[in-house]
XYZ file of C-alpha atoms in Angstrom:
681
model
C 73.330 117.957 176.419
C 73.846 115.224 176.060
C 75.520 113.990 172.510
C 73.595 111.542 170.270
C 76.537 111.051 168.004
C 79.070 109.903 171.127
C 77.283 106.490 171.575
C 77.222 106.083 168.185
C 79.188 103.128 166.568
C 79.550 104.262 163.452
C 80.724 107.768 164.139
C 82.851 106.272 166.243
C 84.617 104.990 163.159
C 84.457 107.162 160.644
C 85.809 109.745 163.735
C 88.799 107.297 164.555
C 89.815 105.901 160.491
C 89.416 109.213 158.747
C 88.418 112.737 160.313
C 91.223 112.080 163.264
C 94.329 110.744 160.392
C 92.932 113.852 158.117
C 93.533 116.742 160.988
C 96.525 114.864 162.263
C 98.109 115.038 158.068
C 96.311 118.018 157.974
C 98.956 120.267 161.384
C 101.705 118.315 160.184
C 101.818 120.180 156.057
C 101.543 123.194 157.770
C 104.580 122.477 160.190
C 106.300 121.860 157.323
C 105.519 124.433 155.440
C 106.056 126.661 158.249
C 109.195 125.693 159.166
C 110.640 124.774 154.872
C 108.119 127.406 152.718
C 110.651 130.274 151.578
C 107.633 132.142 150.299
C 105.898 132.016 153.175
C 108.552 133.117 155.582
C 109.347 136.127 153.536
C 105.337 136.864 153.769
C 106.102 136.742 158.074
C 109.098 138.308 158.178
C 109.439 140.124 155.094
C 113.085 142.020 154.148
C 114.233 144.686 152.755
C 113.672 143.363 149.171
C 110.529 141.949 149.517
C 109.200 145.280 150.993
C 109.549 147.193 148.007
C 108.611 144.219 146.034
C 105.187 144.396 147.670
C 105.393 148.253 147.582
C 106.162 148.558 143.431
C 103.252 145.867 143.025
C 101.107 147.963 145.424
C 101.870 150.855 144.067
C 100.733 150.003 140.224
C 97.762 148.255 140.587
C 96.778 151.490 142.651
C 98.761 153.090 139.314
C 96.046 151.258 137.114
C 93.000 151.748 138.983
C 93.568 155.289 138.861
C 94.428 155.342 135.159
C 91.307 152.926 134.506
C 88.969 155.519 136.412
C 90.415 158.670 134.592
C 91.171 156.964 130.883
C 88.872 158.826 128.625
C 87.366 155.932 126.310
C 86.582 157.957 123.748
C 90.750 157.365 122.924
C 89.770 154.116 121.533
C 87.131 154.820 119.517
C 89.471 155.466 115.876
C 91.916 152.634 117.105
C 88.534 149.841 117.377
C 87.351 151.099 114.218
C 90.125 150.461 112.542
C 91.003 147.296 113.170
C 87.283 146.375 112.902
C 87.231 147.560 109.544
C 89.787 145.681 108.138
C 89.833 142.785 110.063
C 85.791 142.636 108.551
C 86.484 144.664 105.061
C 84.367 146.914 105.521
C 83.615 150.505 107.056
C 82.575 149.701 111.314
C 82.885 153.091 112.981
C 82.242 154.065 116.349
C 80.754 157.515 116.326
C 79.937 158.938 119.748
C 80.448 158.463 122.999
C 82.095 155.697 124.014
C 81.654 155.190 128.271
C 82.716 152.223 130.306
C 82.353 151.444 133.662
C 84.656 148.332 135.252
C 84.455 149.336 139.188
C 81.205 147.381 139.446
C 80.040 143.794 140.302
C 77.951 144.995 137.064
C 80.361 146.266 134.924
C 79.175 147.961 132.209
C 79.522 149.584 128.579
C 77.871 152.817 126.634
C 77.995 152.507 123.083
C 76.375 155.220 120.770
C 75.954 156.344 117.040
C 77.386 152.253 116.214
C 78.055 152.436 112.193
C 78.296 148.678 110.567
C 78.810 148.973 106.754
C 77.676 146.850 103.940
C 80.008 144.007 102.308
C 81.254 146.134 99.383
C 78.667 144.626 97.239
C 76.194 145.983 99.510
C 77.646 149.577 100.065
C 74.681 151.495 99.733
C 73.159 150.893 103.179
C 74.259 149.795 106.660
C 73.846 146.436 108.026
C 73.980 147.918 111.422
C 72.982 150.916 112.799
C 73.099 151.168 116.028
C 71.871 154.859 118.008
C 72.609 154.111 121.555
C 73.029 150.551 123.609
C 73.790 149.592 126.915
C 74.974 146.751 128.276
C 76.201 145.350 131.773
C 77.336 141.819 132.799
C 77.592 139.829 136.257
C 81.232 140.063 137.351
C 80.870 137.400 139.816
C 79.489 134.545 137.470
C 82.156 136.351 134.460
C 84.956 134.786 137.237
C 83.274 131.330 136.867
C 83.612 131.586 132.881
C 79.372 132.169 132.840
C 78.480 135.138 131.091
C 75.132 137.006 132.343
C 73.800 140.440 131.363
C 72.076 142.374 133.911
C 70.662 144.550 131.085
C 70.941 145.408 127.344
C 68.804 148.003 126.467
C 68.989 149.033 122.652
C 67.648 152.315 121.030
C 66.655 152.676 117.457
C 68.967 149.834 116.156
C 68.258 149.003 112.431
C 69.035 145.554 110.540
C 69.557 145.112 107.365
C 69.633 141.493 105.979
C 70.248 141.442 102.159
C 70.382 137.754 100.937
C 72.160 137.554 97.248
C 70.363 134.107 94.256
C 73.958 133.161 94.227
C 74.380 132.962 98.673
C 76.142 135.367 100.099
C 74.841 137.188 103.004
C 75.945 140.797 104.041
C 75.308 139.890 108.057
C 78.435 137.898 107.363
C 81.415 139.090 108.821
C 83.883 136.751 107.473
C 81.996 135.365 104.339
C 85.524 132.527 104.618
C 84.252 131.176 107.207
C 81.539 128.403 107.165
C 78.612 129.367 108.034
C 77.083 127.073 110.796
C 73.688 126.004 110.826
C 74.196 125.541 115.190
C 71.390 129.019 115.559
C 72.896 132.171 117.180
C 74.327 131.341 120.572
C 72.831 134.477 123.304
C 74.377 134.973 127.299
C 70.908 135.150 129.352
C 69.590 138.746 129.536
C 67.082 139.386 133.025
C 66.078 142.839 131.066
C 65.891 143.754 127.415
C 64.675 146.895 125.912
C 64.298 147.674 122.913
C 63.106 150.738 121.263
C 61.773 151.980 117.832
C 64.007 148.808 115.750
C 64.109 148.211 112.638
C 64.607 144.950 110.003
C 64.995 144.728 106.522
C 64.970 141.448 105.018
C 66.003 141.071 101.172
C 66.066 137.277 99.849
C 66.392 136.991 95.922
C 67.052 133.664 95.682
C 63.499 132.997 97.566
C 61.808 136.845 96.641
C 61.321 137.418 99.760
C 61.025 141.026 100.453
C 60.252 142.322 104.254
C 60.369 145.170 106.728
C 60.312 145.251 110.283
C 59.467 146.706 113.488
C 61.347 145.295 116.985
C 60.492 146.098 120.186
C 61.214 144.540 123.590
C 60.083 146.199 126.709
C 59.683 145.305 130.972
C 56.913 144.780 132.733
C 53.502 143.062 133.933
C 50.362 143.993 131.321
C 49.933 143.110 127.679
C 52.612 145.291 126.159
C 55.136 143.644 127.425
C 58.095 141.137 126.322
C 59.257 141.234 122.624
C 57.660 142.284 119.834
C 58.237 141.746 115.812
C 56.372 142.763 113.279
C 56.871 142.125 109.810
C 55.250 142.907 106.211
C 56.590 142.354 103.022
C 55.894 139.964 99.897
C 57.023 136.393 98.941
C 57.282 136.098 94.899
C 54.811 138.979 94.597
C 52.640 138.099 96.944
C 51.814 139.636 100.420
C 53.899 138.460 103.452
C 53.248 138.719 106.828
C 55.361 138.243 110.099
C 54.716 138.263 114.276
C 56.528 137.078 116.230
C 56.167 137.262 121.034
C 58.027 136.304 123.478
C 57.481 136.904 127.092
C 59.197 140.108 129.732
C 62.637 138.954 129.990
C 62.486 139.439 133.755
C 64.440 137.289 135.642
C 65.219 135.133 132.873
C 66.961 131.794 134.059
C 69.652 129.499 132.018
C 68.062 126.385 133.169
C 64.034 127.985 132.006
C 62.837 127.373 128.661
C 61.192 130.660 127.178
C 58.307 130.821 125.951
C 57.200 132.631 122.867
C 54.862 132.391 119.864
C 55.399 133.234 115.904
C 53.052 133.236 112.948
C 54.191 133.606 109.175
C 51.440 133.765 106.220
C 52.751 134.064 102.139
C 52.008 132.704 99.014
C 49.227 130.854 100.047
C 50.614 129.520 103.385
C 50.139 129.805 107.083
C 52.622 128.657 109.893
C 51.913 128.632 113.141
C 54.114 128.043 116.370
C 54.095 128.693 119.801
C 56.399 126.677 121.891
C 59.445 127.430 123.673
C 63.593 128.036 123.507
C 65.283 125.464 125.218
C 67.426 126.827 126.908
C 67.576 130.698 126.794
C 69.146 132.319 124.795
C 70.445 129.200 122.383
C 68.247 129.475 119.717
C 69.013 126.020 118.603
C 67.797 124.687 120.486
C 63.223 125.058 120.573
C 60.507 122.815 121.030
C 57.427 124.197 119.150
C 53.874 122.914 118.300
C 53.339 123.641 114.578
C 50.225 124.011 112.312
C 50.813 125.182 108.359
C 47.787 125.196 105.951
C 48.165 125.754 102.177
C 47.416 125.764 98.405
C 50.019 123.558 97.896
C 52.919 121.954 99.876
C 55.114 122.792 96.998
C 54.962 126.784 98.256
C 56.489 126.297 101.798
C 60.067 126.053 99.836
C 60.402 129.933 99.596
C 59.575 130.244 103.241
C 61.448 126.605 104.340
C 63.658 125.867 101.664
C 62.562 122.482 101.359
C 61.683 120.932 98.525
C 58.628 119.205 98.528
C 56.089 117.564 95.601
C 52.646 119.596 94.556
C 49.750 119.261 96.121
C 46.538 119.726 96.946
C 45.777 122.313 99.795
C 46.871 121.554 103.086
C 46.312 121.270 107.109
C 49.119 119.320 109.292
C 49.908 120.268 112.078
C 52.732 117.846 115.026
C 55.721 118.993 117.234
C 59.051 120.747 115.940
C 62.166 120.623 117.121
C 65.066 121.707 117.048
C 68.849 120.595 117.713
C 71.991 123.693 116.540
C 71.091 122.217 112.250
C 68.805 119.232 113.065
C 65.276 120.350 113.039
C 62.541 117.537 113.241
C 58.414 117.978 112.865
C 57.430 114.950 114.380
C 54.158 113.061 114.776
C 52.347 115.704 112.627
C 48.986 114.204 111.063
C 46.503 116.677 108.953
C 44.400 116.069 105.270
C 46.566 117.026 102.220
C 43.233 117.278 99.243
C 40.860 114.664 100.644
C 43.642 112.460 102.252
C 44.579 112.108 105.861
C 48.257 112.431 106.220
C 50.767 112.114 108.901
C 53.729 110.887 110.050
C 57.925 112.240 110.249
C 60.124 113.890 108.462
C 63.609 115.031 109.941
C 65.388 117.862 108.187
C 69.317 117.839 108.799
C 72.670 119.556 107.238
C 75.500 116.810 105.475
C 78.470 119.120 104.440
C 76.352 122.643 102.247
C 73.720 120.527 101.309
C 70.722 119.920 102.963
C 69.318 116.703 103.359
C 64.985 115.309 104.408
C 63.695 112.219 105.531
C 60.395 111.358 105.612
C 58.330 108.865 105.972
C 54.744 109.349 105.831
C 50.956 107.431 105.832
C 47.931 107.685 104.916
C 44.977 105.256 106.157
C 43.081 106.130 103.329
C 44.065 107.978 99.972
C 41.838 109.762 97.533
C 43.961 108.536 94.406
C 43.212 112.044 92.544
C 44.974 113.400 94.893
C 48.449 111.098 94.400
C 47.632 112.223 90.783
C 48.726 115.827 91.723
C 51.968 114.527 93.486
C 53.270 113.006 90.014
C 52.301 116.103 88.562
C 48.843 116.307 87.739
C 46.300 119.284 87.834
C 43.430 117.988 89.213
C 40.379 120.402 89.791
C 39.766 121.242 93.617
C 36.619 122.379 95.221
C 36.891 123.182 99.308
C 34.013 123.853 101.192
C 34.291 125.190 104.987
C 37.288 122.476 105.672
C 36.942 120.195 103.903
C 38.784 119.932 100.452
C 37.677 118.186 97.508
C 39.937 115.894 95.150
C 37.425 115.462 92.269
C 39.575 113.850 89.088
C 42.368 114.830 87.247
C 43.147 117.313 83.929
C 42.400 117.421 80.751
C 45.481 115.191 80.445
C 45.654 111.399 81.165
C 49.508 111.952 81.722
C 50.970 114.730 83.981
C 51.837 117.575 83.122
C 53.211 120.276 85.478
C 56.950 120.466 85.212
C 59.420 119.450 86.712
C 61.824 121.635 88.807
C 65.443 120.557 88.914
C 66.958 123.022 90.572
C 65.120 122.558 93.939
C 66.091 118.779 93.244
C 69.958 120.009 92.882
C 69.883 122.395 96.021
C 69.342 118.667 98.528
C 69.416 115.656 99.508
C 66.923 112.841 101.512
C 65.079 110.097 101.936
C 61.259 108.906 101.729
C 58.567 106.525 102.202
C 55.199 106.569 101.305
C 52.456 103.855 102.204
C 49.027 104.082 101.519
C 46.644 101.572 103.612
C 43.132 102.046 101.681
C 42.528 103.811 98.726
C 39.236 105.025 97.814
C 37.114 104.269 95.756
C 38.976 104.532 92.300
C 38.136 103.884 88.652
C 41.177 101.738 88.477
C 40.503 99.378 91.670
C 43.560 100.806 93.132
C 43.517 99.679 96.562
C 46.909 99.861 98.443
C 49.990 102.972 97.832
C 53.707 102.287 97.930
C 56.687 105.023 97.146
C 59.456 104.473 98.127
C 61.660 107.760 96.228
C 65.675 108.929 96.948
C 67.256 111.982 96.240
C 71.204 112.601 96.141
C 73.315 114.750 94.330
C 70.659 116.293 91.860
C 69.697 112.111 91.014
C 65.989 110.974 92.389
C 65.533 107.407 92.239
C 62.420 105.977 93.318
C 61.978 102.389 94.052
C 59.766 101.227 94.972
C 56.554 102.523 93.561
C 53.992 99.932 94.349
C 50.209 99.776 93.523
C 48.552 97.197 94.206
C 44.915 96.588 93.175
C 41.474 94.605 93.781
C 43.471 91.920 91.712
C 47.170 91.910 90.370
C 49.923 95.111 91.451
C 51.521 97.472 88.997
C 55.686 97.755 90.265
C 58.787 99.770 89.114
C 61.543 101.577 89.045
C 62.298 105.448 87.601
C 65.594 107.689 87.424
C 65.544 111.015 87.853
C 68.839 112.829 85.960
C 68.215 116.408 87.097
C 71.557 117.942 86.774
C 70.343 118.622 83.104
C 68.511 120.927 81.461
C 65.937 119.340 80.953
C 65.357 115.787 83.238
C 66.273 112.385 81.721
C 64.700 109.303 82.971
C 64.695 105.498 82.374
C 61.449 104.054 84.251
C 61.024 100.037 84.370
C 57.421 98.716 85.368
C 55.892 96.004 85.478
C 51.780 95.179 85.409
C 50.646 91.750 87.184
C 47.949 89.682 87.264
C 45.483 93.060 86.299
C 41.694 92.355 85.056
C 40.489 92.720 81.744
C 37.273 94.099 83.146
C 38.697 96.386 84.896
C 39.613 97.630 81.241
C 37.160 97.332 79.118
C 33.698 98.254 80.530
C 30.789 95.619 81.012
C 28.064 95.514 78.318
C 24.616 95.129 79.156
C 25.218 93.994 82.335
C 27.685 91.214 81.275
C 31.787 91.798 81.515
C 32.877 91.766 77.592
C 36.090 90.428 78.157
C 37.726 88.143 81.477
C 40.799 87.598 81.837
C 44.812 88.831 83.640
C 46.892 90.988 81.831
C 50.602 91.334 82.211
C 52.717 93.885 80.528
C 55.944 95.980 80.777
C 57.406 99.583 79.659
C 61.011 100.581 80.052
C 61.152 103.771 78.912
C 64.054 106.409 78.188
C 63.814 110.364 77.341
C 63.807 113.374 78.579
C 61.310 116.205 79.378
C 60.012 118.163 82.573
C 56.762 116.536 83.458
C 55.373 113.548 83.263
C 54.426 113.363 79.487
C 57.043 115.583 78.137
C 58.864 112.315 79.229
C 56.171 110.401 77.498
C 55.834 112.238 74.000
C 60.360 112.522 73.587
C 60.939 108.115 74.592
C 62.239 105.357 73.402
C 62.060 101.988 74.041
C 59.198 99.341 74.288
C 55.639 98.133 75.592
C 54.634 94.977 75.851
C 50.755 94.288 77.453
C 49.949 90.476 77.354
C 46.600 88.188 77.772
C 48.183 84.037 78.560
C 43.958 83.393 78.937
C 40.763 84.359 79.220
C 36.816 84.472 77.722
C 35.256 87.239 75.491
C 31.581 87.528 74.724
C 31.091 85.304 71.697
C 29.445 88.024 69.784
C 32.668 90.740 69.869
C 34.892 86.939 69.624
C 32.665 87.491 65.833
C 33.138 90.854 64.957
C 36.938 90.620 65.341
C 35.910 88.982 62.069
C 33.007 90.836 60.976
C 31.206 88.485 60.680
C 27.315 89.486 59.948
C 25.553 86.372 60.805
C 27.247 85.519 64.115
C 28.760 88.720 65.182
C 26.090 91.168 64.882
C 22.876 88.613 64.718
C 24.561 87.500 67.885
C 25.284 91.274 69.484
C 21.765 92.484 68.660
C 20.316 89.458 70.201
C 21.391 90.036 73.924
C 23.886 86.415 73.610
C 25.549 86.146 77.047
C 27.903 82.715 75.693
C 31.193 83.251 75.733
C 34.324 82.422 74.033
C 38.051 81.465 75.400
C 40.802 83.441 74.689
C 43.462 82.030 73.325
C 46.459 84.492 73.818
C 46.827 87.854 73.359
C 49.525 89.999 72.615
C 50.164 93.623 71.718
C 54.188 94.738 71.604
C 54.493 98.501 70.707
C 58.369 98.939 69.837
C 58.859 103.640 70.905
C 60.581 105.969 69.495
C 60.116 109.611 70.204
C 57.137 108.401 72.001
C 55.074 107.333 68.756
C 54.495 103.252 69.327
C 54.587 101.289 66.842
C 52.684 97.390 66.279
C 55.253 95.082 66.040
C 53.350 92.614 67.135
C 49.464 92.634 67.667
C 47.891 89.405 68.019
C 44.260 88.340 69.802
C 43.629 84.532 68.940
C 40.238 83.391 70.098
C 38.831 80.098 70.103
C 36.526 81.584 66.551
C 38.754 84.058 65.315
C 42.213 85.035 64.069
C 42.811 88.793 64.427
C 46.160 90.635 63.591
C 46.418 94.852 64.376
C 48.321 97.544 62.758
C 49.321 100.418 63.440
C 50.062 103.708 66.608
C 49.659 105.183 69.290
C 51.264 109.157 70.037
C 51.750 109.124 73.062
C 52.466 112.851 73.638
C 49.003 113.615 72.120
C 47.668 111.261 73.558
C 46.016 109.225 70.399
C 45.983 106.170 68.821
C 45.056 104.721 65.040
C 44.687 101.317 65.356
C 43.601 98.586 62.787
C 42.669 95.075 63.297
C 41.562 91.959 60.556
C 40.436 89.315 61.714
C 39.763 86.022 60.160
C 37.405 82.828 61.059
C 39.050 79.943 61.981
C 35.598 79.006 60.501
C 33.676 79.417 57.381
C 30.466 81.095 57.388
C 28.416 82.295 54.351
C 27.628 85.835 55.044
C 30.950 87.770 56.645
C 32.004 91.192 55.681
C 35.668 91.440 55.102
C 36.442 94.653 56.659
C 39.035 95.355 59.838
C 37.852 97.303 63.042
C 39.675 101.187 63.489
C 40.474 101.965 67.091
C 41.081 105.598 67.062
C 40.900 108.933 69.024
C 41.956 109.515 71.753
C 43.252 106.903 74.636
C 41.293 108.070 77.095
C 37.872 107.700 75.516
C 38.944 105.507 71.802
C 36.013 104.920 69.323
C 35.958 101.140 67.542
C 34.176 101.052 64.288
C 34.651 99.554 60.818
C 35.955 100.432 57.564
C 33.478 101.621 55.356
C 35.445 101.889 52.459
C 36.145 98.981 52.230
C 32.775 97.100 53.119
C 30.739 99.280 50.087
C 33.101 97.548 47.764
C 32.558 94.680 48.482
C 28.801 94.897 48.538
C 28.983 96.824 45.579
C 31.079 93.993 44.000
C 28.906 91.382 44.911
C 25.473 93.603 43.941
C 27.078 92.793 40.185
C 27.488 89.105 40.659
C 24.310 88.272 41.543
C 22.899 90.068 38.843
C 25.309 88.370 36.345
C 25.458 84.898 37.480
C 22.550 84.133 40.105
C 21.852 85.207 43.462
C 24.018 82.323 44.858
C 26.661 83.487 43.398
C 27.171 86.774 44.808
C 27.180 84.939 48.697
C 30.735 84.242 47.539
C 32.563 87.317 47.906
C 32.319 87.221 51.943
C 33.456 84.049 52.650
C 36.466 83.894 53.685
C 39.101 82.682 51.151
C 40.985 80.632 53.555
C 41.196 79.685 56.860
C 42.658 81.282 59.974
C 45.377 78.906 61.562
C 46.122 79.242 65.457
C 48.329 81.621 67.131
C 51.453 80.205 69.251
C 51.039 82.258 72.513
C 54.217 81.221 73.744
C 56.403 82.015 70.404
C 54.050 85.485 70.864
C 54.927 86.397 74.754
C 59.230 85.415 73.711
C 59.207 87.870 71.039
C 57.265 90.753 73.529
C 59.488 89.494 76.222
């Protein structure tokens, strides 16, 4: 049969240029070794010395093999236990038989009644007890540097894990060695059998108590595989944990191992359906994760991640672990009445956890955001629909900030809402940013865009103190007055744009407590605008002009030349430093206070008409009551006093003279708006 390579030009080139020279070099090397290498020569023609050395070596090897076959491994139980106890500073004992089989392609070992005690602060409970344990390894894989275990069989293991409030962990054999966040790495196990396993977990910092059963068996029925079922309590509420894994038969290092897990506690439920990427490197897995509950802040007890208070939530996405880095990507769902999506990364930098989140909402219900800022909105649920229907009794949020949780982690947050549901403040977009480092939370930006105008600011919260200390600076730009003061009779009472600034500093665990203790300034300026003439006249309490126009439904408008309200805040009480409303017919000046702690106001406005009026009740307007629903009135005593004097004059002099008591003693002057704005900063 003809060889097809014989006439192939390429083959001839390879043969002549590579194979033939290589063969010649190999033969030359062999001849040199035969002629010059003493070891080779000694092996081919051993002398007396070589023969004695070789025989002795073979005898020693044979003796060693005999000793290993006859060796009583139980002799090592005591020395192994003593060494391990001294090494790890806890009692470790091998109380049962120890059997080792080295002469196999799968060397194996069996140990009975293994006991590993707890550390000195948890002596009352052993960390691990095993009635019987067996394991084998593949010799071929071991010689190539890989560890593969054909069989692992454990009978009645009892594991006790205790974590104290100050961070001590009973399962760390070497507490001085930094704990790794890379996850447990186990070799591939082809057959895993666990009979009647028990697991006990106590986490004092998170108030967790869990008792679980652990079993694993091979087979093809529904009960085969890994099963963990736990019951207990978390923060006083019921806790359940369920983990399921497939059978271990034919597990391969390059084939993912599937699992499911479900955890329920503190009003939250987490479900994961995923796989360990490289069995059994528990630091590498990916899973579809869904979570839902009454408040995202409850997840701190489960995950150790600090999150703000929220209305009920439902989220789902992809959870991936890469050693110490967890990512929850492309998640989406709802929080209260709002949609929420984004990406979250959890890492450990040094000895601190770091969380970075980028969150988005297509349509935000502003009532949901009030809960995040510490409010207590009223929440109702119907089926899968959650409705948030407004804030609680207080205008300023009262929920306290948990400073301990802010101290244990760092991170960043960015949240943007493209649109906002219709709301009383007419907010259209929201942009929030936060940076947390070493217990100091910086909020920048805090931005709310209205239909007209915006509110922008920054805040710094130092949570390293027992009571957080906050510094805040917020600016209001171009906010429409008609959104603040309601319309009357279908027409706006006032129009114009408001500018404002609040610079406050103080201590408090909540927004309300901070405001109640704050020092600083609050200023509001209206450079120009318009006011219904009836109300402008009433600032001077002119009966014939103001009240008459109001009762007749007059829709005429007067110009607001300038309005400035500047308050100095001390321990939560703002006192009017400058309070002027300058309209075309009236110049009004105000005094009084705003109590941020009690959320009340007590203001008094004196008006002076710029034109003489024949009939005018010279009495101030009062604005009193809660900030959410102030009452506007007139000081009745002053009006009655003037009317009484007028009646007396009428009786003694003549009816026309009585009208003089209602005429202004002098004409008001226009306010200097530039100077007022300058004084209000």
